[in-house]
Amino acid sequence: MRNNIEKWQVVLEKASVEGVAEFINKVRSNAKVPENAESLLCEARAALMFREHGFSVRMQDSPDLKLEYHGVTFFAEVKQFRLKSQDMVDETRLLDTGSRVLEKDLSVLVSYGDTQATEEKHAWQQLVDVARSKINQYRINFPNLLVVFSSSSHCVEDADFITAVRAINNDISFRKTPGLEKLGGFLFVTKWINVHSSRQVYFAPLHNSVIPLPWKLWDALSKIRYCRWDP
């Protein structure tokens, strides 16, 4: 883990990301729990992804990232969804079904990605919960962005992201969760590239936010299709 952290420091500094020393110290202090360190390194992934697309980036404690783009300052909170136990169950089920289909030349539909049975909530509801849980981190008087990285190959996908965005927009419209209106946009990064859309990064603006993301940010964020850094 130590060598991995040092490599991240070199890459971040080479990319002219600010606040790297403090961030690396935080990662080192969490290195004894690899899962925590990997979650923190998603902030590094986000920082490098934004830098590659022309954003100025400062890493900090709260919110996780301070970003600037063509004179607009905004902030981003970063969250990771780790691989879930249901992913492994689904993977085994899909492989077994695939083998039987090949042997018997059958056409079979297999359900997967249902986290309700194991976690009592659908994946899209978990994404909405994350947006709500970050309310205290969203900066007042500035646009705010939520960035979610999903390492879950079957349970937390782009379809769940679309449903979650609709639910968050509905929440903001009816002011169901005070403070959620501070959130202006949602950026979702999957582990795998969708072969149909040729992308793994998805952006959606959130309507009726108290300070919405300016149009030029919509355009810039929508053009991010891939994230090539993986801790």
Coordinates of C-alpha atoms in Angstrom, one line a residue:
M1 CA 0.0 0.0 0.0
R2 CA 2.9 2.4 0.8
N3 CA 4.3 2.3 -2.7
N4 CA 0.9 2.7 -4.2
I5 CA 0.3 5.8 -2.1
E6 CA 3.6 7.3 -3.2
K7 CA 2.8 6.7 -6.8
W8 CA -0.5 8.5 -6.4
Q9 CA 1.3 11.4 -4.8
V10 CA 3.7 11.7 -7.8
V11 CA 0.9 11.6 -10.3
L12 CA -1.2 14.1 -8.4
E13 CA 1.7 16.6 -8.0
K14 CA 2.7 16.1 -11.7
A15 CA -0.9 17.0 -12.6
S16 CA -0.7 20.3 -10.6
V17 CA -3.4 19.3 -8.2
E18 CA -3.3 21.5 -5.0
G19 CA -3.5 20.2 -1.5
V20 CA -1.8 16.9 -2.3
A21 CA 0.6 16.7 0.8
E22 CA -2.3 17.0 3.2
F23 CA -4.4 14.5 1.3
I24 CA -1.5 11.9 1.1
N25 CA -1.0 12.3 4.9
K26 CA -4.7 11.5 5.4
V27 CA -4.4 8.4 3.1
R28 CA -1.4 7.2 5.0
S29 CA -3.2 7.6 8.4
N30 CA -5.9 5.3 7.0
A31 CA -3.6 2.8 5.3
K32 CA -4.0 0.2 8.1
V33 CA -7.6 -0.3 6.8
P34 CA -7.2 -0.8 3.1
E35 CA -10.9 -0.3 2.3
N36 CA -10.8 3.2 3.9
A37 CA -7.6 4.1 2.0
E38 CA -9.1 2.9 -1.3
S39 CA -12.2 5.0 -0.7
L40 CA -10.0 8.0 -0.1
L41 CA -8.1 7.3 -3.3
C42 CA -11.4 7.8 -5.2
E43 CA -10.9 11.5 -4.4
A44 CA -7.6 11.3 -6.2
R45 CA -9.3 9.6 -9.1
A46 CA -11.8 12.4 -9.3
A47 CA -9.1 15.1 -9.0
L48 CA -7.1 13.6 -11.9
M49 CA -10.2 13.1 -14.0
F50 CA -11.2 16.8 -13.6
R51 CA -7.6 18.0 -14.2
E52 CA -7.5 16.0 -17.5
H53 CA -10.6 17.9 -18.6
G54 CA -9.3 21.4 -17.8
F55 CA -10.5 22.0 -14.3
S56 CA -8.3 23.5 -11.6
V57 CA -8.4 21.2 -8.5
R58 CA -7.7 21.6 -4.8
M59 CA -8.0 18.6 -2.5
Q60 CA -9.3 19.4 1.0
D61 CA -11.3 18.0 3.9
S62 CA -14.8 19.3 3.4
P63 CA -16.0 19.4 0.7
D64 CA -13.5 17.0 -0.8
L65 CA -12.6 19.0 -3.8
K66 CA -12.6 22.7 -4.7
L67 CA -12.9 23.1 -8.4
E68 CA -12.6 26.0 -10.9
Y69 CA -13.6 26.1 -14.5
H70 CA -13.4 29.2 -16.7
G71 CA -13.9 31.5 -13.7
V72 CA -16.6 29.5 -12.0
T73 CA -15.8 28.1 -8.5
F74 CA -17.7 25.1 -7.3
F75 CA -17.2 22.2 -4.9
A76 CA -17.5 18.4 -5.1
E77 CA -18.1 15.6 -2.6
V78 CA -16.8 12.2 -3.5
K79 CA -18.3 8.8 -2.5
Q80 CA -17.4 5.2 -3.4
F81 CA -19.7 2.2 -3.6
R82 CA -17.5 -0.9 -3.0
L83 CA -18.0 -4.3 -4.5
K84 CA -21.1 -5.8 -2.8
S85 CA -21.7 -9.4 -1.6
Q86 CA -24.6 -9.5 -3.9
D87 CA -22.2 -8.9 -6.8
M88 CA -20.5 -12.2 -6.1
V89 CA -23.8 -14.0 -5.8
D90 CA -24.9 -12.5 -9.2
E91 CA -21.6 -13.3 -10.8
T92 CA -21.9 -17.0 -9.9
R93 CA -25.6 -17.1 -11.0
L94 CA -24.8 -15.5 -14.4
L95 CA -21.8 -17.8 -15.0
D96 CA -23.8 -20.9 -14.1
T97 CA -26.7 -19.8 -16.3
G98 CA -24.4 -19.0 -19.2
S99 CA -22.8 -22.4 -19.0
R100 CA -26.2 -24.1 -19.1
V101 CA -27.4 -22.0 -22.0
L102 CA -24.3 -22.9 -24.0
E103 CA -24.8 -26.6 -23.2
K104 CA -28.5 -26.8 -24.0
D105 CA -28.8 -23.9 -26.5
L106 CA -31.5 -22.2 -24.4
S107 CA -32.5 -18.5 -24.0
V108 CA -32.7 -17.6 -20.3
L109 CA -33.3 -14.3 -18.5
V110 CA -31.5 -13.9 -15.3
S111 CA -32.3 -11.2 -12.7
Y112 CA -29.3 -9.5 -11.0
G113 CA -28.4 -6.5 -9.0
D114 CA -31.3 -6.7 -6.5
T115 CA -29.9 -5.3 -3.2
Q116 CA -33.3 -5.1 -1.6
A117 CA -33.1 -8.7 -0.3
T118 CA -29.7 -8.3 1.2
E119 CA -29.6 -4.6 2.2
E120 CA -33.3 -3.8 2.4
K121 CA -33.0 -1.0 -0.2
H122 CA -32.7 -0.8 -3.9
A123 CA -29.4 0.6 -5.3
W124 CA -31.0 3.8 -6.5
Q125 CA -32.4 4.4 -3.0
Q126 CA -28.8 4.0 -1.6
L127 CA -27.6 6.7 -4.1
V128 CA -30.3 9.0 -2.9
D129 CA -29.3 8.4 0.7
V130 CA -25.7 9.4 -0.1
A131 CA -26.9 12.6 -1.6
R132 CA -28.9 13.4 1.5
S133 CA -26.1 12.3 3.9
K134 CA -23.7 14.9 2.3
I135 CA -26.0 17.9 3.0
N136 CA -23.7 19.3 5.7
Q137 CA -20.7 19.1 3.3
Y138 CA -22.4 21.1 0.5
R139 CA -21.0 24.6 0.5
I140 CA -23.5 27.5 0.9
N141 CA -23.5 30.2 -1.8
F142 CA -21.6 28.0 -4.3
P143 CA -22.6 25.3 -6.8
N144 CA -22.1 21.8 -5.5
L145 CA -21.5 18.5 -7.2
L146 CA -21.8 14.9 -5.9
V147 CA -19.4 12.4 -7.5
V148 CA -20.0 8.7 -7.0
F149 CA -17.6 5.9 -8.0
S150 CA -19.2 2.5 -8.2
S151 CA -17.0 -0.6 -8.0
S152 CA -20.2 -2.7 -7.9
S153 CA -20.3 -4.5 -11.2
H154 CA -24.0 -5.6 -11.0
C155 CA -25.7 -3.7 -8.2
V156 CA -25.0 0.0 -8.7
E157 CA -25.1 0.8 -12.4
D158 CA -26.0 3.7 -14.7
A159 CA -29.6 2.7 -14.7
D160 CA -29.7 3.1 -10.9
F161 CA -28.1 6.5 -11.4
I162 CA -30.9 7.7 -13.7
T163 CA -33.6 6.6 -11.3
A164 CA -31.7 8.2 -8.4
V165 CA -31.5 11.5 -10.3
R166 CA -35.2 11.5 -10.9
A167 CA -35.9 10.9 -7.2
I168 CA -33.4 13.6 -6.1
N169 CA -35.0 16.1 -8.5
N170 CA -38.4 15.3 -7.1
D171 CA -37.1 15.7 -3.5
I172 CA -35.6 19.1 -4.3
S173 CA -38.8 20.2 -6.2
F174 CA -41.0 19.5 -3.2
R175 CA -38.4 20.5 -0.6
K176 CA -38.7 17.1 1.1
T177 CA -35.1 17.1 2.5
P178 CA -34.0 20.6 3.8
G179 CA -30.5 21.4 2.5
L180 CA -30.6 19.0 -0.5
E181 CA -31.4 22.0 -2.7
K182 CA -27.7 23.1 -2.3
L183 CA -26.8 20.2 -4.6
G184 CA -26.6 21.2 -8.3
G185 CA -25.4 18.2 -10.1
F186 CA -24.5 14.5 -9.9
L187 CA -21.6 12.7 -11.6
F188 CA -21.6 8.9 -11.6
V189 CA -18.6 6.8 -12.6
T190 CA -18.9 3.1 -13.2
K191 CA -16.2 0.5 -13.1
W192 CA -16.9 -0.8 -16.6
I193 CA -17.4 1.0 -19.9
N194 CA -21.0 0.7 -21.3
V195 CA -20.5 -0.8 -24.8
H196 CA -23.8 0.8 -26.0
S197 CA -23.0 4.4 -24.9
S198 CA -19.2 4.1 -25.0
R199 CA -18.8 5.8 -21.7
Q200 CA -18.4 5.1 -18.0
V201 CA -19.0 8.6 -16.7
Y202 CA -22.5 10.0 -16.5
F203 CA -23.5 13.6 -15.6
A204 CA -27.0 15.0 -14.7
P205 CA -27.8 18.5 -13.5
L206 CA -30.3 18.7 -10.7
H207 CA -33.2 21.1 -11.3
N208 CA -34.5 23.7 -8.8
S209 CA -31.2 23.9 -6.9
V210 CA -30.7 27.0 -5.0
I211 CA -27.5 27.7 -6.9
P212 CA -27.6 25.6 -10.1
L213 CA -24.5 24.7 -12.0
P214 CA -23.9 27.2 -14.9
W215 CA -24.5 26.0 -18.4
K216 CA -20.7 26.0 -19.2
L217 CA -20.2 23.5 -16.4
W218 CA -23.1 21.4 -17.7
D219 CA -21.3 21.2 -21.0
A220 CA -17.9 20.5 -19.6
L221 CA -19.1 17.8 -17.2
S222 CA -21.2 16.2 -19.9
K223 CA -18.1 15.8 -22.1
I224 CA -16.3 13.6 -19.5
R225 CA -16.8 10.1 -20.7
Y226 CA -14.0 8.1 -19.1
C227 CA -11.9 7.9 -15.9
R228 CA -8.6 6.1 -16.6
W229 CA -7.3 6.1 -13.0
D230 CA -8.0 3.1 -10.8
P231 CA -6.6 2.8 -7.3

